[in-house]
Every structure is written in C-alpha cells, then in structure tokens.
Amino acid sequence: MQEQKTNKSEVSTAFKWFHATSVNGGAMMVAAVLASYLSAYMTDNLGIPAATCSLIMLISTLWDAINDPIMGVIADRTHTRFGRYRTYFLFAPILLMFFSVMIWIDWGFTSSTAKAIYILIMYIGYGMTVTMYTMPQMAILPAAVKSDAERNKIIVMGAGTCAAAFTIGNTFTPQITSFFKGIGFSNGYVPFMAVCGVLAMISFWGLFHTAKGQERYITEPDPNPLKGIGMVLKHGAVWPYILAWVMASMGYGLMFSSSVYYMTYYWQRPDLISTYMLVISIGALISMIVAMPIVVKVFKNAERALIFSQATTIALYLILFFFGKTNFVLLCALTFVASVTGAMQNALVNILVNDTIDYILLVEGKTANGLISSIKGFAQKCGNTVTSSGILAILAISGYVAGDIGGQPKSAMFALNFTKFMLPSITGIILILCVVFGPIKHHRAAIEKMKEEMHANAKNL
C-alpha cells in the first residue's frame, strides 16, 4: 500500500491536539462517569428498580442511536459562514455542560417513577448532545486530511487522550466526588461534571478556531437524504464494518460498566472498586498510548492489529471467567493485560470509518463523511444500548437484589461473571469475523490511487 508523499502536514499541530481532546477530553470524562456509575447511582442511591433502569437505558440509548443518522444527514447539508462541520463545535459543548450536570441533581422526588422520568429526559438530552458534536468531529478529519499516516496519527493522539480521560472518570470518581462533598457540595457529581464541561468547551472551541478553512476534501451530498443513506447501505461491503462497530462498542463498554457490579456483588468487596477500576484504566491508558502504536506497526495495518487485540483478550477473559475469583492479585494481573490488549479496539475501529468514507467516495464519487460517521455512531449507540440496558436486564432476570452484598442468588452471581468476561468474549469473536471477511480491504489499492490524485489536485489549487 502506497501513501501520499508529502513532508508538509495538512493541518496544524493545534488542530491535531484540539481534535484529539474534543470528544476524547472533558466530554469523554463525562461519558466515563456515566458509563461506570450512573446505573449503580440509579439503583443504589435513588432506589429506582433495576428493571426500570434497564428500560431507561434502552429508551434513551435507542433513541440516541436513531438520531445519529439524522445528525449525519444534517451535518453534511449544513451551510453557514462558519463551514459545514465546525459550526457545531460552538454550541454543543454548552449543552453538554447543562445535561451532564442536570442528570445528577436529585430534586427530592418521592416517587421512583418521577425519578426515572427525570433521569430519562436528562439522559436523552445528553445523548442527543453527544450526537451533535461526535458526528461533525469524526466527519471533519477526512474532510481536512487525506493522508492515512496523518489521519492515523491524529486518531492515536485521540486514543491516548481518551484513555487518560477515561482513567480519571472511571477510576477516581469516588475520590473526586468525595473531595467536592468535603468542601461543601451535597452531591459531588454536580461540580465534577461542571469541571468536565469547562474542559470540553476549551477543546471544542479550540477545534472550531483551528478548523477554519480546513474542510477541503468534500463534495455536495445528494439533495435527497434518503438517497444518501441508500447510497451507503446498498453496498454489502459496508455491513461487516457496521457490525464491527457495534461489537467494539459493546466489548469496550463492558470492560468498565460491568466492573462496579462485579466487584460489589461477585467479589463482595466494594472497597476494592477503585483499585480494580484503576487496574483497568491504567491498562487502557497503556493500550492507547504505548501498545496500540506498537501493535499497528508490527502488524502493518489496523485490521490485523484489531484481530490480534481481540484474540488475545478473548483468551484472557476465558481464563478469568473460570478462575477470576481465585485470587485478587491474579484477577488484577490478567485484567490488566486484557485491558492493554482489549482497549485498543475502541480506537482501531475508528480507522475503519475513514476506510468506509474512502470506499464510498471511490465507488460513488461522492463524499458522505457526516453520514458515514453517523452510521458508525448509530452502530456504537446500538452497542451502548445493548451494554447499558442489557446488563441491567440480565441482572433483573437473574434475580439480582440491589444493595444486598453477600446475599445475591447463584443465578445473579453467574450473571455478574458472565457479563464481565464471557459476554465481551462473544463480541470479540464476532468482531474478528467481521474484520476477516470485510471486503473493503480488497479495494485498498484503488482507494490509495484515488487519494493520491485528490491530494495532488488540492496542492495545485
């Protein structure tokens, strides 16, 4: 595979860093807190039944998935003096601040139904805000950069930022919220989310500034949005990647969202939650910053790196499923290695987005950056829906009793172990099959030739 030959970067260093820290900075910290602690907060603090919480997650994340293609269509057809995609970086972080704070405010409702409705409304608002900034953020990268090497460098930078933000949000939330309580806040989640919101504003507004004039590699979309969606989905080569995005979302999410319940009720050691979360988060951090660049370099491309990542993680998870409760040191050691190998899937599948955008441009002669990014977002949200609502549904079916440490039935104990290790093994197997049999890779030579011509034309303008 040949790469465009140029020593000059297509975008500024500031653009790269603001792109890397926008979705993956303060906004990702918010996502980490919600993914790891909201379910337990609803069941254990607000007293909302697990079945109702499952329904909340199902409705909100399902709608979140549905509105992703809508946002992709809107983004591709946006025409303002600020540009096509960068417009949304102005006001989306303000909405992020609002909803991420409001979702944690307890208004003192006595009815669990009223609590559930309030959480549902705020969580839907949060999800729609994430869609509002994620689709344009993904779409603007291939619109500004055609070089695979430079694209992948920016993705790796974002992956490292994501891991750092997720480490903070996933691991240190109990300590951070306790700190804010200690200085006078009744609910530590509220000021923590406000801080994350400010960080997100800085990154997105920085991206807005540095992305000015960078939307170069785009064409006008089909006036009929339904034709645009059909243009992409009619190609069977795209579907394995869509399924891969669903599975990667589930596999990555299960690493974190199942851990609070696992340590609290399966190990019956809530005091070890932060320690175990730290092990996972440091493993994910090393995965993104150190391991993933090495693995991609060794295996030469993202597809083979993704296969290695999942195969290794599956083997470790199977050991942990049968022997994870034998010894806490063993649990932490194997979980750490599994996090190093498994977490990189979250970034590697983003490379498949750019491959899909390039493939559609090759076969159709039209850009669909926002639409394809939204399809990826739709697939990711479908994975989030299955993960967030699925865990709670499995627990509800298994007879889980909220707050009953040491008194869970055997069926619930099995469900806790299954969701922690066996379920992500299943998603990993499906992900491997999607990548191995994905046909887009057979068009790579033609895609590279097309991009070389586009890059040369852009330089001559």
Coordinates of C-alpha atoms in Angstrom, one line a residue:
M1 CA 0.0 0.0 0.0
Q2 CA 1.4 3.3 -1.1
E3 CA 0.9 6.5 0.9
Q4 CA 0.9 10.1 -0.4
K5 CA 4.3 11.5 -0.4
T6 CA 4.4 14.9 1.5
N7 CA 6.6 16.2 4.2
K8 CA 4.1 19.0 5.0
S9 CA 1.3 18.4 7.4
E10 CA -2.1 19.1 6.0
V11 CA -3.3 20.6 9.3
S12 CA -1.7 22.5 12.2
T13 CA -0.5 20.9 15.4
A14 CA -3.1 22.9 17.3
F15 CA -5.8 21.3 15.1
K16 CA -4.5 17.9 15.9
W17 CA -4.5 18.4 19.6
F18 CA -7.9 20.1 19.7
H19 CA -9.3 17.3 17.6
A20 CA -7.8 14.7 19.9
T21 CA -9.0 16.4 23.1
S22 CA -12.5 17.4 22.0
V23 CA -14.6 14.3 22.0
N24 CA -11.8 12.5 23.9
G25 CA -11.1 15.0 26.7
G26 CA -13.6 16.5 29.1
A27 CA -16.5 15.1 27.1
M28 CA -15.0 11.6 27.4
M29 CA -14.6 12.1 31.2
V30 CA -18.3 12.7 31.4
A31 CA -19.0 9.6 29.4
A32 CA -16.8 7.5 31.6
V33 CA -18.6 8.7 34.8
L34 CA -22.0 8.0 33.3
A35 CA -20.9 4.6 31.9
S36 CA -19.4 3.3 35.1
Y37 CA -21.5 5.0 37.8
L38 CA -24.9 6.1 36.6
S39 CA -26.5 2.6 36.7
A40 CA -25.4 2.0 40.3
Y41 CA -26.4 5.5 41.3
M42 CA -29.9 5.0 40.0
T43 CA -30.4 1.6 41.6
D44 CA -28.5 2.0 44.9
N45 CA -28.8 5.8 45.6
L46 CA -32.1 6.8 44.0
G47 CA -33.8 3.5 44.7
I48 CA -35.0 3.0 41.1
P49 CA -35.7 -0.7 40.4
A50 CA -33.1 -2.4 38.1
A51 CA -35.8 -3.3 35.5
T52 CA -36.9 0.3 35.3
C53 CA -33.2 1.5 35.0
S54 CA -32.8 -1.1 32.2
L55 CA -35.9 0.5 30.4
I56 CA -34.4 4.0 30.9
M57 CA -31.1 2.9 29.2
L58 CA -33.0 1.1 26.4
I59 CA -35.2 4.0 25.5
S60 CA -32.6 6.7 25.8
T61 CA -29.8 4.9 24.0
L62 CA -32.1 3.5 21.3
W63 CA -33.3 7.0 20.5
D64 CA -29.7 8.2 20.7
A65 CA -28.8 5.6 18.1
I66 CA -31.8 6.5 15.8
N67 CA -30.9 10.2 15.8
D68 CA -27.3 9.6 14.7
P69 CA -28.1 9.2 11.0
I70 CA -30.4 12.2 11.3
M71 CA -27.5 14.3 12.6
G72 CA -25.2 12.9 9.9
V73 CA -27.6 14.0 7.2
I74 CA -28.0 17.5 8.8
A75 CA -24.2 17.9 9.2
D76 CA -23.5 17.0 5.6
R77 CA -26.1 19.6 4.5
T78 CA -25.1 22.4 6.8
H79 CA -24.1 25.7 5.1
T80 CA -23.1 28.5 7.3
R81 CA -20.4 31.2 7.3
F82 CA -18.5 29.0 9.7
G83 CA -18.4 26.0 7.4
R84 CA -20.1 22.6 7.3
Y85 CA -19.0 20.6 10.3
R86 CA -17.2 23.1 12.5
T87 CA -20.4 25.1 13.2
Y88 CA -21.5 22.5 15.8
F89 CA -18.3 22.9 17.8
L90 CA -19.6 26.3 19.0
F91 CA -22.8 25.5 21.0
A92 CA -22.7 21.7 21.5
P93 CA -20.3 21.9 24.5
I94 CA -22.7 24.3 26.2
L95 CA -25.5 21.8 26.0
L96 CA -23.0 19.1 27.2
M97 CA -22.3 21.1 30.3
F98 CA -26.1 21.6 31.0
F99 CA -27.2 18.0 30.6
S100 CA -24.2 16.3 32.3
V101 CA -24.8 18.5 35.4
M102 CA -28.6 18.2 35.5
I103 CA -28.6 14.4 35.2
W104 CA -27.0 14.1 38.7
I105 CA -29.3 16.6 40.5
D106 CA -31.7 14.9 42.9
W107 CA -34.8 17.1 43.2
G108 CA -36.1 15.0 46.1
F109 CA -38.9 13.3 44.2
T110 CA -40.5 10.7 46.4
S111 CA -41.8 8.6 43.5
S112 CA -39.4 6.3 41.8
T113 CA -41.4 6.8 38.6
A114 CA -40.8 10.6 38.8
K115 CA -37.1 10.0 39.4
A116 CA -37.0 7.6 36.4
I117 CA -38.8 10.1 34.1
Y118 CA -36.4 12.9 35.1
I119 CA -33.3 10.8 34.5
L120 CA -34.7 9.6 31.2
I121 CA -35.3 13.2 29.9
M122 CA -31.8 14.3 31.0
Y123 CA -30.1 11.2 29.6
I124 CA -31.9 11.6 26.3
G125 CA -30.8 15.3 26.2
Y126 CA -27.2 14.3 27.0
G127 CA -27.2 11.6 24.3
M128 CA -28.5 14.0 21.6
T129 CA -25.8 16.5 22.6
V130 CA -23.1 13.8 22.2
T131 CA -24.5 13.0 18.7
M132 CA -24.4 16.7 17.9
Y133 CA -20.7 17.0 18.4
T134 CA -19.4 13.5 17.7
M135 CA -20.7 13.2 14.1
P136 CA -19.1 16.5 12.9
Q137 CA -15.9 15.8 14.9
M138 CA -15.5 12.4 13.1
A139 CA -16.5 13.9 9.7
I140 CA -14.1 16.8 9.8
L141 CA -11.0 14.7 9.9
P142 CA -11.3 13.0 6.5
A143 CA -12.6 16.3 5.2
A144 CA -9.3 18.1 6.2
V145 CA -6.8 15.3 5.9
K146 CA -6.3 12.7 3.1
S147 CA -3.0 11.1 4.3
D148 CA -3.6 7.8 6.1
A149 CA -0.4 8.3 8.1
E150 CA -1.5 11.7 9.4
R151 CA -5.1 10.6 10.0
N152 CA -3.9 7.7 12.0
K153 CA -1.5 9.8 14.0
I154 CA -4.4 12.1 15.0
I155 CA -6.6 9.1 15.9
V156 CA -3.8 7.7 18.0
M157 CA -3.5 11.1 19.8
G158 CA -7.2 11.0 20.4
A159 CA -7.0 7.4 21.7
G160 CA -4.3 8.4 24.2
T161 CA -6.4 11.4 25.4
C162 CA -9.4 9.2 25.6
A163 CA -7.6 6.7 27.8
A164 CA -6.4 9.4 30.1
A165 CA -9.8 11.0 30.4
F166 CA -11.5 7.6 30.9
T167 CA -8.9 6.7 33.6
I168 CA -9.8 9.8 35.6
G169 CA -13.5 9.4 35.1
N170 CA -13.7 5.7 35.6
T171 CA -11.2 5.3 38.4
F172 CA -11.1 8.4 40.5
T173 CA -14.8 9.4 40.5
P174 CA -15.3 8.2 44.1
Q175 CA -12.4 10.2 45.3
I176 CA -13.2 13.3 43.3
T177 CA -16.9 13.4 44.3
S178 CA -15.9 12.8 47.9
F179 CA -13.5 15.8 47.7
F180 CA -16.3 18.1 46.5
K181 CA -18.6 16.8 49.3
G182 CA -15.8 17.6 51.7
I183 CA -15.8 21.3 50.6
G184 CA -19.5 21.7 51.0
F185 CA -21.3 20.2 47.9
S186 CA -24.1 17.9 48.8
N187 CA -23.6 15.9 45.6
G188 CA -20.1 15.7 44.3
Y189 CA -21.1 14.6 40.9
V190 CA -22.5 18.0 40.1
P191 CA -19.3 20.1 40.4
F192 CA -17.3 17.3 38.8
M193 CA -19.4 17.4 35.7
A194 CA -19.2 21.2 35.6
V195 CA -15.4 21.0 35.6
C196 CA -15.5 18.4 32.8
G197 CA -17.9 20.7 30.9
V198 CA -15.4 23.6 31.0
L199 CA -12.6 21.4 29.7
A200 CA -14.9 20.3 26.8
M201 CA -15.7 23.9 25.9
I202 CA -12.0 24.7 25.7
S203 CA -11.3 21.8 23.4
F204 CA -14.3 22.2 21.1
W205 CA -13.9 26.0 20.8
G206 CA -10.2 25.4 20.0
L207 CA -11.1 23.0 17.3
F208 CA -13.6 25.5 15.9
H209 CA -10.9 28.1 15.7
T210 CA -8.2 25.8 14.2
A211 CA -10.5 24.1 11.7
K212 CA -11.3 27.3 9.8
G213 CA -10.8 26.8 6.1
Q214 CA -9.9 23.1 6.6
E215 CA -13.0 21.4 5.0
R216 CA -11.3 20.8 1.7
Y217 CA -11.9 17.2 0.6
I218 CA -15.7 17.3 0.4
T219 CA -18.4 17.4 -2.3
E220 CA -22.0 18.3 -2.2
P221 CA -24.2 15.5 -0.9
D222 CA -27.3 14.2 -2.7
P223 CA -30.2 16.6 -2.1
N224 CA -32.4 13.7 -1.1
P225 CA -31.1 12.5 2.3
L226 CA -32.8 9.1 1.9
K227 CA -30.8 8.6 -1.3
G228 CA -27.7 9.4 0.6
I229 CA -28.4 6.7 3.2
G230 CA -29.3 4.3 0.5
M231 CA -26.2 5.1 -1.4
V232 CA -24.1 3.9 1.5
L233 CA -26.2 1.0 2.8
K234 CA -26.7 -0.6 -0.6
H235 CA -23.1 -1.7 -0.6
G236 CA -22.7 -5.0 1.1
A237 CA -19.1 -4.3 1.7
V238 CA -20.0 -1.7 4.4
W239 CA -22.2 -4.0 6.5
P240 CA -19.4 -6.1 8.2
Y241 CA -17.8 -2.8 9.4
I242 CA -21.2 -1.7 10.8
L243 CA -21.5 -4.9 12.8
A244 CA -17.8 -4.5 13.9
W245 CA -18.6 -1.0 15.3
V246 CA -21.5 -2.5 17.3
M247 CA -19.3 -5.3 18.7
A248 CA -16.4 -3.0 19.5
S249 CA -18.7 -0.6 21.4
M250 CA -20.1 -3.5 23.4
G251 CA -16.7 -5.0 24.1
Y252 CA -15.2 -1.8 25.2
G253 CA -18.2 -0.7 27.3
L254 CA -18.4 -4.0 29.1
M255 CA -14.8 -3.6 30.3
F256 CA -16.0 -0.7 32.5
S257 CA -19.7 -0.8 33.0
S258 CA -19.8 -4.3 34.5
S259 CA -16.9 -3.8 36.9
V260 CA -18.8 -1.9 39.6
Y261 CA -21.4 -4.6 40.0
Y262 CA -18.7 -7.3 39.6
M263 CA -16.6 -6.1 42.5
T264 CA -19.5 -5.1 44.7
Y265 CA -21.6 -8.2 44.5
Y266 CA -19.5 -11.0 42.8
W267 CA -16.4 -10.3 44.9
Q268 CA -18.4 -8.7 47.7
R269 CA -15.7 -6.0 48.0
P270 CA -17.0 -2.6 47.2
D271 CA -13.9 -1.2 48.9
L272 CA -11.8 -2.6 46.0
I273 CA -13.8 -0.9 43.2
S274 CA -11.4 2.0 42.8
T275 CA -8.4 -0.4 42.9
Y276 CA -9.9 -2.6 40.2
M277 CA -11.0 0.3 38.1
L278 CA -7.5 1.8 38.3
V279 CA -6.1 -1.5 37.0
I280 CA -8.5 -1.4 34.0
S281 CA -7.9 2.3 33.4
I282 CA -4.1 2.1 33.5
G283 CA -4.2 -0.9 31.2
A284 CA -6.4 1.1 28.8
L285 CA -4.1 4.1 29.0
I286 CA -1.1 2.0 28.2
S287 CA -3.1 0.3 25.4
M288 CA -3.8 3.6 23.7
I289 CA -0.6 5.4 24.2
V290 CA 2.0 2.6 24.0
A291 CA 0.6 -0.7 22.9
M292 CA -1.6 0.3 20.0
P293 CA 1.1 2.2 18.0
I294 CA 3.4 -0.8 18.5
V295 CA 0.8 -3.4 17.5
V296 CA -0.2 -1.4 14.4
K297 CA 3.5 -1.1 13.4
V298 CA 4.2 -4.8 14.0
F299 CA 1.1 -6.0 12.1
K300 CA 1.3 -3.3 9.4
N301 CA -2.4 -2.3 9.4
A302 CA -5.3 -1.7 11.7
E303 CA -7.3 -4.8 10.6
R304 CA -4.6 -7.3 11.6
A305 CA -3.9 -5.3 14.8
L306 CA -7.6 -5.5 15.7
I307 CA -7.7 -9.3 15.2
F308 CA -4.6 -9.7 17.4
S309 CA -6.2 -7.4 20.0
Q310 CA -9.4 -9.4 20.2
A311 CA -7.9 -12.9 20.0
T312 CA -5.6 -12.2 22.9
T313 CA -8.3 -10.5 25.0
I314 CA -10.7 -13.4 24.5
A315 CA -8.1 -15.9 25.7
L316 CA -7.5 -13.9 28.9
Y317 CA -11.2 -13.4 29.5
L318 CA -11.9 -17.1 29.3
I319 CA -9.3 -17.7 31.9
L320 CA -10.8 -15.0 34.1
F321 CA -14.3 -16.4 33.7
F322 CA -13.3 -19.7 35.3
F323 CA -10.6 -18.6 37.6
G324 CA -11.1 -14.8 38.2
K325 CA -12.2 -15.2 41.8
T326 CA -9.3 -17.5 42.8
N327 CA -7.1 -14.6 43.9
F328 CA -7.3 -10.9 43.7
V329 CA -3.7 -10.4 42.5
L330 CA -4.3 -12.9 39.7
L331 CA -7.6 -11.1 38.8
C332 CA -5.8 -7.8 38.6
A333 CA -2.8 -9.1 36.7
L334 CA -4.9 -10.8 34.0
T335 CA -7.4 -8.0 33.9
F336 CA -4.5 -5.5 33.3
V337 CA -3.1 -7.5 30.4
A338 CA -6.6 -7.9 28.9
S339 CA -7.2 -4.2 29.2
V340 CA -4.0 -3.5 27.4
T341 CA -4.9 -5.8 24.5
G342 CA -8.6 -5.1 24.5
A343 CA -9.0 -1.3 24.9
M344 CA -7.3 -0.6 21.6
Q345 CA -10.4 -1.8 19.8
N346 CA -12.1 1.4 20.6
A347 CA -9.6 3.4 18.5
L348 CA -8.8 0.9 15.9
V349 CA -12.4 0.7 14.7
N350 CA -12.3 4.5 14.0
I351 CA -9.8 3.7 11.3
L352 CA -12.5 1.6 9.6
V353 CA -14.7 4.7 9.5
N354 CA -12.1 6.5 7.3
D355 CA -11.8 3.4 5.1
T356 CA -15.5 3.3 4.6
I357 CA -15.7 7.0 3.7
D358 CA -12.9 6.5 1.2
Y359 CA -14.6 3.4 -0.2
I360 CA -17.9 5.2 -0.8
L361 CA -16.1 8.1 -2.4
L362 CA -14.3 5.6 -4.7
V363 CA -17.5 3.7 -5.8
E364 CA -20.0 6.6 -5.8
G365 CA -17.8 9.6 -6.5
K366 CA -19.4 11.5 -3.6
T367 CA -18.4 12.3 0.0
A368 CA -20.6 11.2 2.8
N369 CA -18.4 12.0 5.8
G370 CA -21.1 13.1 8.2
L371 CA -23.5 10.3 7.1
I372 CA -20.9 7.5 7.5
S373 CA -19.7 9.0 10.8
S374 CA -23.3 9.0 11.9
I375 CA -23.8 5.4 10.8
K376 CA -20.8 4.5 12.9
G377 CA -22.3 6.5 15.7
F378 CA -25.6 4.7 15.3
A379 CA -23.8 1.3 15.5
Q380 CA -21.8 2.5 18.5
K381 CA -25.0 3.6 20.2
C382 CA -26.7 0.3 19.4
G383 CA -23.8 -1.3 21.2
N384 CA -24.1 1.1 24.1
T385 CA -27.9 0.3 24.2
V386 CA -27.3 -3.4 24.5
T387 CA -24.5 -2.9 27.0
S388 CA -26.2 -0.4 29.4
S389 CA -29.7 -1.8 29.3
G390 CA -28.6 -5.4 28.7
I391 CA -26.5 -5.6 31.9
L392 CA -29.5 -4.3 34.0
A393 CA -31.9 -6.6 32.1
I394 CA -29.7 -9.6 32.8
L395 CA -29.4 -8.7 36.4
A396 CA -33.2 -8.2 36.7
I397 CA -33.9 -11.6 35.1
S398 CA -31.2 -13.3 37.2
G399 CA -32.9 -12.2 40.5
Y400 CA -30.3 -9.5 41.5
V401 CA -31.2 -7.7 44.7
A402 CA -30.0 -4.1 44.8
G403 CA -27.7 -3.4 47.8
D404 CA -27.7 -7.0 49.0
I405 CA -23.9 -7.7 49.3
G406 CA -23.3 -11.3 50.1
G407 CA -27.0 -12.2 49.6
Q408 CA -27.3 -12.5 45.9
P409 CA -28.7 -15.7 44.5
K410 CA -26.5 -18.1 42.5
S411 CA -28.2 -17.1 39.3
A412 CA -27.3 -13.4 39.8
M413 CA -23.7 -14.4 40.7
F414 CA -23.4 -16.3 37.4
A415 CA -24.9 -13.3 35.5
L416 CA -22.3 -11.0 37.1
N417 CA -19.4 -13.2 36.0
F418 CA -21.0 -13.8 32.5
T419 CA -21.4 -10.1 31.8
K420 CA -17.9 -9.3 33.0
F421 CA -15.9 -11.9 31.0
M422 CA -18.0 -14.2 28.7
L423 CA -20.2 -11.6 27.0
P424 CA -17.2 -9.5 25.8
S425 CA -15.5 -12.7 24.6
I426 CA -18.6 -13.3 22.4
T427 CA -18.5 -9.8 21.0
G428 CA -14.7 -10.2 20.3
I429 CA -15.3 -13.3 18.2
I430 CA -17.9 -11.6 16.1
L431 CA -15.7 -8.6 15.7
I432 CA -12.8 -10.8 14.4
L433 CA -15.1 -12.4 11.9
C434 CA -16.3 -9.0 10.6
V435 CA -12.8 -7.8 10.0
V436 CA -11.5 -11.0 8.4
F437 CA -14.4 -11.2 6.0
G438 CA -14.8 -7.5 5.4
P439 CA -14.5 -6.9 1.6
I440 CA -13.5 -3.2 1.7
K441 CA -9.9 -4.1 2.2
H442 CA -9.8 -5.6 -1.3
H443 CA -10.3 -2.1 -2.7
R444 CA -7.4 -0.5 -0.9
A445 CA -5.1 -0.1 -3.9
A446 CA -7.7 1.7 -5.9
I447 CA -8.6 3.9 -2.9
E448 CA -4.9 4.9 -2.4
K449 CA -4.7 5.8 -6.1
M450 CA -7.8 8.0 -5.8
K451 CA -6.5 9.7 -2.7
E452 CA -3.1 10.5 -4.3
E453 CA -4.9 12.2 -7.2
M454 CA -7.2 14.2 -4.8
H455 CA -4.1 15.3 -2.8
A456 CA -2.3 16.4 -5.9
N457 CA -5.3 18.3 -7.1
A458 CA -5.7 20.1 -3.7
K459 CA -2.0 21.1 -3.8
N460 CA -2.4 22.6 -7.2
L461 CA -5.4 24.8 -6.2

